Coordinates of C-alpha atoms and ligand atoms in Angstrom, one line a residue:
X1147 CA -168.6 -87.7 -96.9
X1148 CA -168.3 -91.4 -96.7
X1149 CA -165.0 -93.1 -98.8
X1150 CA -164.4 -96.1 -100.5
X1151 CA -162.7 -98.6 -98.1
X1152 CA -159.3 -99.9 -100.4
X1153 CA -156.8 -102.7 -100.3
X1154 CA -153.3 -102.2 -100.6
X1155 CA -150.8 -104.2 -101.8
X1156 CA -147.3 -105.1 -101.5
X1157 CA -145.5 -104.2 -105.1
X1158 CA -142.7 -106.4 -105.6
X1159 CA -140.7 -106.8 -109.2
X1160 CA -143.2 -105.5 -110.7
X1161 CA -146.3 -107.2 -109.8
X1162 CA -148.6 -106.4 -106.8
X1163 CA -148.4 -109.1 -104.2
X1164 CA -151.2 -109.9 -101.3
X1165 CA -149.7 -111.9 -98.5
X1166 CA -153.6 -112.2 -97.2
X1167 CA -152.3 -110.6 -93.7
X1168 CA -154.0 -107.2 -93.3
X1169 CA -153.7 -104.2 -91.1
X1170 CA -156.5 -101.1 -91.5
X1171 CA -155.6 -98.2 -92.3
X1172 CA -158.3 -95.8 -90.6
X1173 CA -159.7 -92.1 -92.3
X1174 CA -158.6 -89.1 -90.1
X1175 CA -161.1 -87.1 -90.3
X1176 CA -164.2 -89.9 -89.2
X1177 CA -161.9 -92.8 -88.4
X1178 CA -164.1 -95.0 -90.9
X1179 CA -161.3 -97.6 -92.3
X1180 CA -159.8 -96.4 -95.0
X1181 CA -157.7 -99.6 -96.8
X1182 CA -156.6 -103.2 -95.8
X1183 CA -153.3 -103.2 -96.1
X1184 CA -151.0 -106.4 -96.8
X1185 CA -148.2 -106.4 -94.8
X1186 CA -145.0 -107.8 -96.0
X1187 CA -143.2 -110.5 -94.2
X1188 CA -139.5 -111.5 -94.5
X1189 CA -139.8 -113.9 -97.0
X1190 CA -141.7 -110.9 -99.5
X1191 CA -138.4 -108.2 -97.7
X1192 CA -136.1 -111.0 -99.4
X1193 CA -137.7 -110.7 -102.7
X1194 CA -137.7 -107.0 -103.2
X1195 CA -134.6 -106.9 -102.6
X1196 CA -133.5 -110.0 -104.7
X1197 CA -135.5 -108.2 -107.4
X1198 CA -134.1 -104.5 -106.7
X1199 CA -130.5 -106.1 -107.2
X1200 CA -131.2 -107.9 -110.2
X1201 CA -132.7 -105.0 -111.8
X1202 CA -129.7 -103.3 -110.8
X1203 CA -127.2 -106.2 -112.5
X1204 CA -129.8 -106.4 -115.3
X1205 CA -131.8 -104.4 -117.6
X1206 CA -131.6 -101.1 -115.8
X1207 CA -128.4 -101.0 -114.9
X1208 CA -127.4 -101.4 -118.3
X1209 CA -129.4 -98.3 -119.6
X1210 CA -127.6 -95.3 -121.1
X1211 CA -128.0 -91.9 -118.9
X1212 CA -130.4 -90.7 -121.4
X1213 CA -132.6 -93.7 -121.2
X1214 CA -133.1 -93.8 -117.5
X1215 CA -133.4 -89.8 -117.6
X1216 CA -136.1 -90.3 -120.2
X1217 CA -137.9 -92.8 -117.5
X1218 CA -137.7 -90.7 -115.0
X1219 CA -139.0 -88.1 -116.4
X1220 CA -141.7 -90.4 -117.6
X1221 CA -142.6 -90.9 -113.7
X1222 CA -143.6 -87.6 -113.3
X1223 CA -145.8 -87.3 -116.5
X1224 CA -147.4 -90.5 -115.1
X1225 CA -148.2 -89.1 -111.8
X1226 CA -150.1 -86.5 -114.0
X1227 CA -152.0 -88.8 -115.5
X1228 CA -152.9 -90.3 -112.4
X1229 CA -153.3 -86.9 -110.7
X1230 CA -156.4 -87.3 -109.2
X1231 CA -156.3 -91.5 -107.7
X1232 CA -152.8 -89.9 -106.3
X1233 CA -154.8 -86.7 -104.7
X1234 CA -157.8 -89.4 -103.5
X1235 CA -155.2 -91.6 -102.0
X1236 CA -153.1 -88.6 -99.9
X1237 CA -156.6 -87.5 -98.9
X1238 CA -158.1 -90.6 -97.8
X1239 CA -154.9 -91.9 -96.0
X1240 CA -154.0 -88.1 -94.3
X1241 CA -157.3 -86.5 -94.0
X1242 CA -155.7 -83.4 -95.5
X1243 CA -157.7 -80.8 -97.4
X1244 CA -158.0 -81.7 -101.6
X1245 CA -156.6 -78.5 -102.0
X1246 CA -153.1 -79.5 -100.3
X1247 CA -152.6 -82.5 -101.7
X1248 CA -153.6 -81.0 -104.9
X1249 CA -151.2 -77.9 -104.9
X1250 CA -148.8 -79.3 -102.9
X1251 CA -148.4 -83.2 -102.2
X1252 CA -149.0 -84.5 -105.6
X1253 CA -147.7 -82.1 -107.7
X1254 CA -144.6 -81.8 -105.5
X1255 CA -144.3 -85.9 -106.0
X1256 CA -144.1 -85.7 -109.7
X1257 CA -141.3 -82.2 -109.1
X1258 CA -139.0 -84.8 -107.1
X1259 CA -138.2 -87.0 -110.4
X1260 CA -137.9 -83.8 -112.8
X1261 CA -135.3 -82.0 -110.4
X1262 CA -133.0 -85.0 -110.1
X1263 CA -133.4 -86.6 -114.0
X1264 CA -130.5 -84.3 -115.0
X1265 CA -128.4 -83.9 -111.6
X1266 CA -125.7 -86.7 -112.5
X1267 CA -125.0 -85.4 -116.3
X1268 CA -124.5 -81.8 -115.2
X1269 CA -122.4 -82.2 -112.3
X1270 CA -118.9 -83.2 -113.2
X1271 CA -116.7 -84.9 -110.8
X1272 CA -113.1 -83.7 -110.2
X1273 CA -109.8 -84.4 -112.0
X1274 CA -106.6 -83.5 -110.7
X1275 CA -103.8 -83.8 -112.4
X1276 CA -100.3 -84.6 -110.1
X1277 CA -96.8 -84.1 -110.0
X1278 CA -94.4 -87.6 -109.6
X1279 CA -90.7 -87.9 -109.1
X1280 CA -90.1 -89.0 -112.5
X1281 CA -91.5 -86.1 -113.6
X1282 CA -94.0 -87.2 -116.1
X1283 CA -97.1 -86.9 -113.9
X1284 CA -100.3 -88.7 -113.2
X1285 CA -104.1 -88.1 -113.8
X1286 CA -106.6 -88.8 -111.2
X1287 CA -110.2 -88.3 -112.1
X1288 CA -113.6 -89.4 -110.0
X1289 CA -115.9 -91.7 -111.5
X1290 CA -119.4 -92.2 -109.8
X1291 CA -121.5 -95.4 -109.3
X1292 CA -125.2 -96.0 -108.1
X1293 CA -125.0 -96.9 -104.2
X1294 CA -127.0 -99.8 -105.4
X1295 CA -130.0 -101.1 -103.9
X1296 CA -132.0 -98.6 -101.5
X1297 CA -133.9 -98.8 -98.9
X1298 CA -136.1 -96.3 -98.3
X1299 CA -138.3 -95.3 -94.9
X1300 CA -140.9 -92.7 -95.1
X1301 CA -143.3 -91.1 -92.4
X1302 CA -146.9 -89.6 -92.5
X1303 CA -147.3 -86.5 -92.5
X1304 CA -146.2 -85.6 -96.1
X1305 CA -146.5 -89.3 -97.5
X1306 CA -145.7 -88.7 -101.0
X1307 CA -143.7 -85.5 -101.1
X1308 CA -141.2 -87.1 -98.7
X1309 CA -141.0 -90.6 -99.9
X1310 CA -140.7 -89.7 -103.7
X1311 CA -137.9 -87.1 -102.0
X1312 CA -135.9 -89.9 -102.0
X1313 CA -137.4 -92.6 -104.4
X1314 CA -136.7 -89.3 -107.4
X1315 CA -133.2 -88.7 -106.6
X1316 CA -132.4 -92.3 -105.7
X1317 CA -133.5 -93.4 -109.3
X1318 CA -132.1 -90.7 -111.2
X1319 CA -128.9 -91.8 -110.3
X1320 CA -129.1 -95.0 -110.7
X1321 CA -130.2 -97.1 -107.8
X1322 CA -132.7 -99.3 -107.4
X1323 CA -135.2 -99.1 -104.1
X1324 CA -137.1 -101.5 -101.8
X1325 CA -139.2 -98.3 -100.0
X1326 CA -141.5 -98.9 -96.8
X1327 CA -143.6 -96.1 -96.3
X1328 CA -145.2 -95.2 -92.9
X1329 CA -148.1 -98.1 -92.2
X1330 CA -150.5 -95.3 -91.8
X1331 CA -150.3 -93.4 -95.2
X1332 CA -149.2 -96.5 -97.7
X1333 CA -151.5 -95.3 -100.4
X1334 CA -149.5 -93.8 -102.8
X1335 CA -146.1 -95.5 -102.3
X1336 CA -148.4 -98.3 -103.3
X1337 CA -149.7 -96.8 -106.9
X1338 CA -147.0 -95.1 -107.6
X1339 CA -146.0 -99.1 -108.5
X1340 CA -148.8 -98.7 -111.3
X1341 CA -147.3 -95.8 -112.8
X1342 CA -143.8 -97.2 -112.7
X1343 CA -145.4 -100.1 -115.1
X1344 CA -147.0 -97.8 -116.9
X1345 CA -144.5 -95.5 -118.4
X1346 CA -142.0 -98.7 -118.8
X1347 CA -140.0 -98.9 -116.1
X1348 CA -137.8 -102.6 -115.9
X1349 CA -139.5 -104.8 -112.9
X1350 CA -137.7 -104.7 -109.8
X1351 CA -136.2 -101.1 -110.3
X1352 CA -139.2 -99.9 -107.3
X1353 CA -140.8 -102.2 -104.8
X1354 CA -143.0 -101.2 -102.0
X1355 CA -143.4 -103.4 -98.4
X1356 CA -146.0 -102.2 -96.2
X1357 CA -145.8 -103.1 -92.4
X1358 CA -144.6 -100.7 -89.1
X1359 CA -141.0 -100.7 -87.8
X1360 CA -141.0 -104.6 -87.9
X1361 CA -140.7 -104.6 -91.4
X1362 CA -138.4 -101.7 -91.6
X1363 CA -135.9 -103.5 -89.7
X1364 CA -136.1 -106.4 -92.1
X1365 CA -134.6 -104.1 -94.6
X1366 CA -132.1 -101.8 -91.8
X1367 CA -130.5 -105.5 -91.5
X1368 CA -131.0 -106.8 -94.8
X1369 CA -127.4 -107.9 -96.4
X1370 CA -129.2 -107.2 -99.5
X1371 CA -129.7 -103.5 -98.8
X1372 CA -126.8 -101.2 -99.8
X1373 CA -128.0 -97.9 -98.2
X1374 CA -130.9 -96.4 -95.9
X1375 CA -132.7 -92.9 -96.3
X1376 CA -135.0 -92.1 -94.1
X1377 CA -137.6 -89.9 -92.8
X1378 CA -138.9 -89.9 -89.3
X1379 CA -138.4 -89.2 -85.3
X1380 CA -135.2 -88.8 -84.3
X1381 CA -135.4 -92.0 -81.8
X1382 CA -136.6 -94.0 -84.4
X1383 CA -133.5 -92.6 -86.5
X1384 CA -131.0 -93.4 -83.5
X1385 CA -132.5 -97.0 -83.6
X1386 CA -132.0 -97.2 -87.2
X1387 CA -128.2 -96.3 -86.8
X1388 CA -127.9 -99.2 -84.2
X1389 CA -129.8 -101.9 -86.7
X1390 CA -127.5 -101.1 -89.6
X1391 CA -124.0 -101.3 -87.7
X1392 CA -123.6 -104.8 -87.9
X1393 CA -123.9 -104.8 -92.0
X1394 CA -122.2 -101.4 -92.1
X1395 CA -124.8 -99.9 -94.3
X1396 CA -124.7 -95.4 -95.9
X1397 CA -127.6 -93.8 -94.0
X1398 CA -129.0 -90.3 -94.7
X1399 CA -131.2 -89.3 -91.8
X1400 CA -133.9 -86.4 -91.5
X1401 CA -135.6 -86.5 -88.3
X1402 CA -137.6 -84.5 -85.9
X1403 CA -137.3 -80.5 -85.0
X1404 CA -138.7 -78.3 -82.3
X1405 CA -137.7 -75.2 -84.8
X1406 CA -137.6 -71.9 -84.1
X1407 CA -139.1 -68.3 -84.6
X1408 CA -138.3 -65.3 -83.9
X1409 CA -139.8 -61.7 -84.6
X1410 CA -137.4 -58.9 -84.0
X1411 CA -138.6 -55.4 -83.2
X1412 CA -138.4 -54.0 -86.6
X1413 CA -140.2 -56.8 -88.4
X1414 CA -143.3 -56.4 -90.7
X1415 CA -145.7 -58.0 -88.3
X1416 CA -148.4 -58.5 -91.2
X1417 CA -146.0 -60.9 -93.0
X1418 CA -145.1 -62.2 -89.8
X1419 CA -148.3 -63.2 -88.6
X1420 CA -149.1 -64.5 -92.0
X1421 CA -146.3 -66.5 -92.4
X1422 CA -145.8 -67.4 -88.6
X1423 CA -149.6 -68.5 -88.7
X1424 CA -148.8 -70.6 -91.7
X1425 CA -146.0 -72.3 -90.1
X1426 CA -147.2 -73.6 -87.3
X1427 CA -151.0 -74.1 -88.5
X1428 CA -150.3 -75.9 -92.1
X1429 CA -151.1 -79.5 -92.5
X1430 CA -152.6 -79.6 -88.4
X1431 CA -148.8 -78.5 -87.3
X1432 CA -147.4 -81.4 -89.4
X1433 CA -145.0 -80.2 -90.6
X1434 CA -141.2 -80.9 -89.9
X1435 CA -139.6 -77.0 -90.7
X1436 CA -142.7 -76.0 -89.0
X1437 CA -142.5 -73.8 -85.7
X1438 CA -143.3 -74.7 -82.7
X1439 CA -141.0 -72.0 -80.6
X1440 CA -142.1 -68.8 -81.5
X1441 CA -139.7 -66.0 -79.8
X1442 CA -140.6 -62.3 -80.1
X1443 CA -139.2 -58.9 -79.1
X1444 CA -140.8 -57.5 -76.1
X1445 CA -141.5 -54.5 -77.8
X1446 CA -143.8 -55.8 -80.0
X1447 CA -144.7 -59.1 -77.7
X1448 CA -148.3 -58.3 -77.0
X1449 CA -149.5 -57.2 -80.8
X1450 CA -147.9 -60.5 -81.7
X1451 CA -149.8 -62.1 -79.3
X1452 CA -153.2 -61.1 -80.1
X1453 CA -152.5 -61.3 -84.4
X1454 CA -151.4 -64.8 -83.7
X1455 CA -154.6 -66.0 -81.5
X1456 CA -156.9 -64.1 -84.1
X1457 CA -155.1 -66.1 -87.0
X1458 CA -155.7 -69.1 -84.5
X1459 CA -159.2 -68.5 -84.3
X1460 CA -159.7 -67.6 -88.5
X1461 CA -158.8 -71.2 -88.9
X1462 CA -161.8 -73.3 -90.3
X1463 CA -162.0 -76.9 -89.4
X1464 CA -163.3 -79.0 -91.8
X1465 CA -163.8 -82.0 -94.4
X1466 CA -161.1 -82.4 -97.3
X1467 CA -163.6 -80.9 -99.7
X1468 CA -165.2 -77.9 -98.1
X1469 CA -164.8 -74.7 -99.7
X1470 CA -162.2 -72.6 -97.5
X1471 CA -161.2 -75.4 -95.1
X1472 CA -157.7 -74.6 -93.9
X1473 CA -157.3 -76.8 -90.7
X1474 CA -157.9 -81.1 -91.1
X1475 CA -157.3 -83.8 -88.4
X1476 CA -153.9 -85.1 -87.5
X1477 CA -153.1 -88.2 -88.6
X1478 CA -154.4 -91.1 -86.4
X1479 CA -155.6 -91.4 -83.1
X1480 CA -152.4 -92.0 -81.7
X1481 CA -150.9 -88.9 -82.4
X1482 CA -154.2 -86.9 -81.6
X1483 CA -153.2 -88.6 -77.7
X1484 CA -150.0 -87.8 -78.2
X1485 CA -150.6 -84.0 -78.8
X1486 CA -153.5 -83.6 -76.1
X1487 CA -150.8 -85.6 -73.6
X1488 CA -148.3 -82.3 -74.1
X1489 CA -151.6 -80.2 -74.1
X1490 CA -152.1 -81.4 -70.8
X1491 CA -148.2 -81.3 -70.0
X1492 CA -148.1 -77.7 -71.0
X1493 CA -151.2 -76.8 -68.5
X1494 CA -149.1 -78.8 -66.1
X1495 CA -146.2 -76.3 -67.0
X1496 CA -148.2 -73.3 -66.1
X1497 CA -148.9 -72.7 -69.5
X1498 CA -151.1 -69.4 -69.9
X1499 CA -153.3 -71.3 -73.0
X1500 CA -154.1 -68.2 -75.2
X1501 CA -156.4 -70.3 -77.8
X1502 CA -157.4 -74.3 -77.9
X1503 CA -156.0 -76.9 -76.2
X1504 CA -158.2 -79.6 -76.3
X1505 CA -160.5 -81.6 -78.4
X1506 CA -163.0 -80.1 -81.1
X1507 CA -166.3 -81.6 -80.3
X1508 CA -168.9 -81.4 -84.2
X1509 CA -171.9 -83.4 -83.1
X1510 CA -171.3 -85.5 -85.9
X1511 CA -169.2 -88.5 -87.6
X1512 CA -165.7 -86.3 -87.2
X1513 CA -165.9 -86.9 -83.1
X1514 CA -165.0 -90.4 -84.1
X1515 CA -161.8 -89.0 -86.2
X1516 CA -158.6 -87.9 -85.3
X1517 CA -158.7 -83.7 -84.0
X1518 CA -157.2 -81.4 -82.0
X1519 CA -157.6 -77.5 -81.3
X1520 CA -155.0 -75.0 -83.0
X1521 CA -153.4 -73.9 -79.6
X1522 CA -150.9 -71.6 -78.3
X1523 CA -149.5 -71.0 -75.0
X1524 CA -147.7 -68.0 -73.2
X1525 CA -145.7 -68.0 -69.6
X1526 CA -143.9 -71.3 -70.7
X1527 CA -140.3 -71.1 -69.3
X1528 CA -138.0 -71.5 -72.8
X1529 CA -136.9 -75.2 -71.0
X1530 CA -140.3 -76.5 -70.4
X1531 CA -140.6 -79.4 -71.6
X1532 CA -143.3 -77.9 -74.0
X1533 CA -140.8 -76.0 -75.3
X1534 CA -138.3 -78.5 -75.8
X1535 CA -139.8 -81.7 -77.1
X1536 CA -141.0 -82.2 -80.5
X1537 CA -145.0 -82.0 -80.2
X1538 CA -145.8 -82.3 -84.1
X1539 CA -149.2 -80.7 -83.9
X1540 CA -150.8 -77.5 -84.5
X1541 CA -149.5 -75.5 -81.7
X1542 CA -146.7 -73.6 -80.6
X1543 CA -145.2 -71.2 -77.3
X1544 CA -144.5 -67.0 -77.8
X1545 CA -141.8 -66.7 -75.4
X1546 CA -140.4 -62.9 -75.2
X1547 CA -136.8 -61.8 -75.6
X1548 CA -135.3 -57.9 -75.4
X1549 CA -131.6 -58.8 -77.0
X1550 CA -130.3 -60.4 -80.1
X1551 CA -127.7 -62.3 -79.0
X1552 CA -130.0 -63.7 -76.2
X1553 CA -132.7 -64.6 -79.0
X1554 CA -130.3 -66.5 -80.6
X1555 CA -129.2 -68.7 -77.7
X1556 CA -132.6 -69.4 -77.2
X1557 CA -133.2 -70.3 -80.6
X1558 CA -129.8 -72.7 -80.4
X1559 CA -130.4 -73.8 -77.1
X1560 CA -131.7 -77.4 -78.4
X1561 CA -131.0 -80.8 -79.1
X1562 CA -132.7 -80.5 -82.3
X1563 CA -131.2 -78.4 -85.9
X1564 CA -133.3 -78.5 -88.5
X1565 CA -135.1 -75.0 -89.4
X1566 CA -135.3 -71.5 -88.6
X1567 CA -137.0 -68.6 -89.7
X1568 CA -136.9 -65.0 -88.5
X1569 CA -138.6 -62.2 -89.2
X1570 CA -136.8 -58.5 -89.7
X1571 CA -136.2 -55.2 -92.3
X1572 CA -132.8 -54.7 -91.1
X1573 CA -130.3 -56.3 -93.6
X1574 CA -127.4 -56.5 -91.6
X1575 CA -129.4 -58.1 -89.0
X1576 CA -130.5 -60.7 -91.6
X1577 CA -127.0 -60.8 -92.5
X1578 CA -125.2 -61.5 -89.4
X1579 CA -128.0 -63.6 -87.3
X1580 CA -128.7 -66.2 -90.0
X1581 CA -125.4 -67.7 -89.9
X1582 CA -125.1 -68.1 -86.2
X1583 CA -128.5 -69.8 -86.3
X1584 CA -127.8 -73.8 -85.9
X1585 CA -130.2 -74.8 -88.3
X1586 CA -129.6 -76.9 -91.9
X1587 CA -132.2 -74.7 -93.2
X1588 CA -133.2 -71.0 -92.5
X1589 CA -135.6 -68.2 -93.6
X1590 CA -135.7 -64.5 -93.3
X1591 CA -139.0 -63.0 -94.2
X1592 CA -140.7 -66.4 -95.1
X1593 CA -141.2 -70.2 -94.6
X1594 CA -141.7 -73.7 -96.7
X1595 CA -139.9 -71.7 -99.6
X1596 CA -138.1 -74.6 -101.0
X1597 CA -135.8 -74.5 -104.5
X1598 CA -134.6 -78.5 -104.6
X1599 CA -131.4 -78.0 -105.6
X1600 CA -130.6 -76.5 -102.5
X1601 CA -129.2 -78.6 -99.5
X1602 CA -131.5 -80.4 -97.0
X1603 CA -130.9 -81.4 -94.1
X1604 CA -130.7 -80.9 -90.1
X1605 CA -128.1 -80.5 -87.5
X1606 CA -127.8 -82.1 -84.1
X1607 CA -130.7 -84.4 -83.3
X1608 CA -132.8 -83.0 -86.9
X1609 CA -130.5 -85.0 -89.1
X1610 CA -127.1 -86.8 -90.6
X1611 CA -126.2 -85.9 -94.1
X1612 CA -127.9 -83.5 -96.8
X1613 CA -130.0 -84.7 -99.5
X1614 CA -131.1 -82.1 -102.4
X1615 CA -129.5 -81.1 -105.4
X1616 CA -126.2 -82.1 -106.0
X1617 CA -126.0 -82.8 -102.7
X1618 CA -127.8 -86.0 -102.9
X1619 CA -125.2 -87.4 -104.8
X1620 CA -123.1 -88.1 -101.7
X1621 CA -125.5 -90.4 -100.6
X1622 CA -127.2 -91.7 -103.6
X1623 CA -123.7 -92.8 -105.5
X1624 CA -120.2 -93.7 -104.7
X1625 CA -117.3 -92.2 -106.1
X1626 CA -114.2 -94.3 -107.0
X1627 CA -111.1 -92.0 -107.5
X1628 CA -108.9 -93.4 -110.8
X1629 CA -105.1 -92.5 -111.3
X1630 CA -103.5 -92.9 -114.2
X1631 CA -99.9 -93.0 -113.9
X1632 CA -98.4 -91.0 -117.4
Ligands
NAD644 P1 -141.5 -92.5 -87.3 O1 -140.1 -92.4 -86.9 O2 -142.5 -93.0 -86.3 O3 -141.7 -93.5 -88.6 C1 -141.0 -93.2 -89.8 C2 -140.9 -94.5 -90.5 O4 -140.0 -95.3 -89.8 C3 -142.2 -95.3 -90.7 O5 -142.2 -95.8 -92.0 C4 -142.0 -96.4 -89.6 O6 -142.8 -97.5 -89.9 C5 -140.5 -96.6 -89.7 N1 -140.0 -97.3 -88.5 C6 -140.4 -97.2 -87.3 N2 -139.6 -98.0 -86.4 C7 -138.6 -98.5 -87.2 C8 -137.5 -99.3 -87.0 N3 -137.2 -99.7 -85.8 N4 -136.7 -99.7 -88.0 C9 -137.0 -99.2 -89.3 N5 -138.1 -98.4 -89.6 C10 -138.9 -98.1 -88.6 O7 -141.9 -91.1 -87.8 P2 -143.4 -90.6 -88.2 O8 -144.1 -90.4 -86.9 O9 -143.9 -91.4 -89.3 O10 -143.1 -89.1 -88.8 C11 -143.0 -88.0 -88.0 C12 -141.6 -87.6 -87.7 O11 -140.9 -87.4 -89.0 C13 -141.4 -86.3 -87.0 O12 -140.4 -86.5 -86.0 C14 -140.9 -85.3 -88.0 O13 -140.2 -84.2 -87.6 C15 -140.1 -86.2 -88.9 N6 -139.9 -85.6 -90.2 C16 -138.7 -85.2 -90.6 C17 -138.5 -84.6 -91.8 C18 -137.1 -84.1 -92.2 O14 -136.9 -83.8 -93.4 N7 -136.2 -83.9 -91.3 C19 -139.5 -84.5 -92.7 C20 -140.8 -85.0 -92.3 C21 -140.9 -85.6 -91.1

């Protein structure tokens, strides 16, 4: 299926800007180019962010809760109406299957401005009223600000999902945003600037600046820039920590995981194949929560084995549009050599490779894309490197266990935090391993189950701070505490 080749522009207050210096964009699944993009350069980072703060001291700054809630709302109605440019974008850029982007992606883009619309009204802050030595007393009472101007940094693999993540919440309450969304998947951060006009949003309230790190550290150092969310590998996280010391910037951080899971004896091994399979398979093993470390009980070691290879092999490879396709290319050639590198490490390991571990070969225009096999590997020590590294691709390594307690040392034995999931039909068991799990977010009989006014976030290496919900509002505003002396 041949695409259109796009152009992709900057959108600054308002109005998209070309700077006339372009970088491709390339189509997964053939590697045809996909878009020229304009990349922003500092003079264009300056003027977002003079135009995010003015919007801030201006028109939107000034509007009543219920206005900006009625905008933001507005935001998702227009990604509605914009549905299918939004799916043909994600598609285009990711390679992903229509049906992902359009059950999941897209409509899961328009969700993150709902949830947050009403967060600010309906959480209260506290009052506490205090005893003084003349005895008449004093009133303190929290009153909460917009951070200010945000900048936001967003990866690939789920590009609007995770940038409007933050873009929903940070409007909502308030803020104002200069976001820079991964150079390979700047699609829809880009038209999301046309709905934003479209539904009335003031100029300046959202910009978008396309480029790669270069540009992202023109806004982690930006004086300008009140506050940094981002999305992305944990070294590229520890970098970003470094860059905004010097203007003592608010970060929240989600970064990488090497997560987690486990099968105990008495688990349903139907829903644990089916959801296991999901977990590490969905979006070509793209997936941050998704599991790379699969531990199960001996007992049940082998069956798990084979249900887990057969689901492998069920997978069907394919383009975006074919009926029943459930595996797509990673995202760029890059990471397809980063993948088949650990591929190669894990053989190097003395990985037994139970399915894949190489490179698909079609006879046709997709050997020129951006694939890998669905693999799995047995016999891996649980400190390989395989094991402990972040691969980010459709693969993952059974390791056995025969105890609890030695599961779960596994399962915590990592730099990383950010999900678990486990499979059993013993309550207590659910009940007393989930908490020592050290994870930001865990399951028990399922995955990806998300309700977004929960928190997210990671521990350790996965992540600093918890976004979701009310949650959010620890990043997103400041709270100035007021005492009133009576
Ligand atoms: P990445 O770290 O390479 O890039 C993320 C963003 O940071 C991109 O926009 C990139 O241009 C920008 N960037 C790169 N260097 C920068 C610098 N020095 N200063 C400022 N910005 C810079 O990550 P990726 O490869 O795009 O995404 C995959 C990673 O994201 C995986 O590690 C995955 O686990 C993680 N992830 C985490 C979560 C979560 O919620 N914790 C969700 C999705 C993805």
């Amino acid at each position: 299926m041949p695409i259109q080749t796009r152009t992709v522009a900057n959108f600054v207050d308002g109005s998209y800007v070309e700077t006339g210096n372009t970088f491709d964009v390339h189509y997964p699944v053939t590697g045809q180019v996909a878009a020229h993009v304009h990349e922003a350069d500092a003079a264009l980072v300056d003027r977002a962010v003079a135009a995010a703060r003015a919007a801030l001291d201006g028109l939107w700054g000034r509007l009543t809760a219920d206005e900006r809630i009625d905008l933001v709302i507005g935001v998702a109605d227009g990604i509605a109406q914009r549905f299918d440019e939004f799916v043909e974008a994600e598609v285009t850029d990711t390679g992903q299957a229509y049906n992902m982007a359009k059950r999941v992606n897209i409509p899961r883009g328009a969700a993150n401005f709902r949830a947050f619309a009403h967060t600010l009204r309906e959480n209260a802050t506290e009052a506490f009223r205090m005893e003084t030595p003349d005895g008449q007393g004093a009133l303190n009472f929290g009153v909460r600000h917009p951070r200010g101007v945000i900048g936001v940094i967003s990866p690939w693999n789920a590009p609007m999902l995770l940038m409007t993540w933050k873009v929903g919440p940070a409007l909502a309450f308030g803020n104002t945003v200069v976001v820079k969304p991964s150079e390979v998947t700047p699609s829809t951060a880009a038209l999301l600037g046309q709905v934003m006009n479209d539904v009335g949003v003031p100029a300046g309230v959202y910009n978008v600046v396309h480029g790669g790190g270069k540009v992202g550290e023109m806004l982690t150092t930006h004086r300008g820039v009140d506050g940094i969310t981002f999305t992305g590998e944990t070294v590229t996280g520890s970098r970003i920590l470094q860059a905004v010391a010097p203007t003592l910037k608010a970060t929240s951080m989600e970064m990488g995981g090497k997560n987690p899971g486990i099968v105990f004896e008495d688990a349903d091994l139907d829903l644990a194949t089916t959801i296991l399979g999901r977990s590490i398979f969905l979006n070509t093993g793209q997936v941050c929560l998704g599991t790379e470390r699969v531990y199960v009980h001996e007992s049940v070691f082998e069956e798990m084995k084979d249900r887990l290879v057969a689901y492998a092999e069920g997978l069907k490879p394919g383009y975006p549009d074919e009926e029943g396709v459930t595996l797509g290319p990673v995202v760029s050639d890059e990471h397809r050599d980063k993948i088949v590198g650990y591929y190669q490490v894990a053989r190097d390991e003395g990985a037994e490779v139970l399915v894949g571990g190489g490179v698909p070969h079609f006879g046709d225009e997709r050997d020129n894309g951006s694939w890998v096999e669905p693999t799995l590997w047995a016999g891996l020590a649980h400190d390989a490197r395989t094991c402990r590294e972040e691969i980010f691709g459709p693969c993952a390594a059974l390791i056995p266990f025969s105890e609890e307690d030695e599961v779960i040392r596994m399962a915590n034995d990592t730099d990383y935090g950010l999900s678990a999931t486990f499979f059993t039909t013993d309550v207590s068991r659910a009940l007393r391993v989930a908490p020592r799990l050290q994870a930001g977010i865990i399951w028990v009989n399922d995955w990806f189950l998300r309700d977004l006014r929960t928190a997210f976030g990671g521990m350790k290496h996965s992540g600093i701070g918890r976004e979701g919900g009310v949650h959010g509002l620890e990043f997103y505003t400041e709270t100035s505490n007021v005492c009133i002396k009576i």
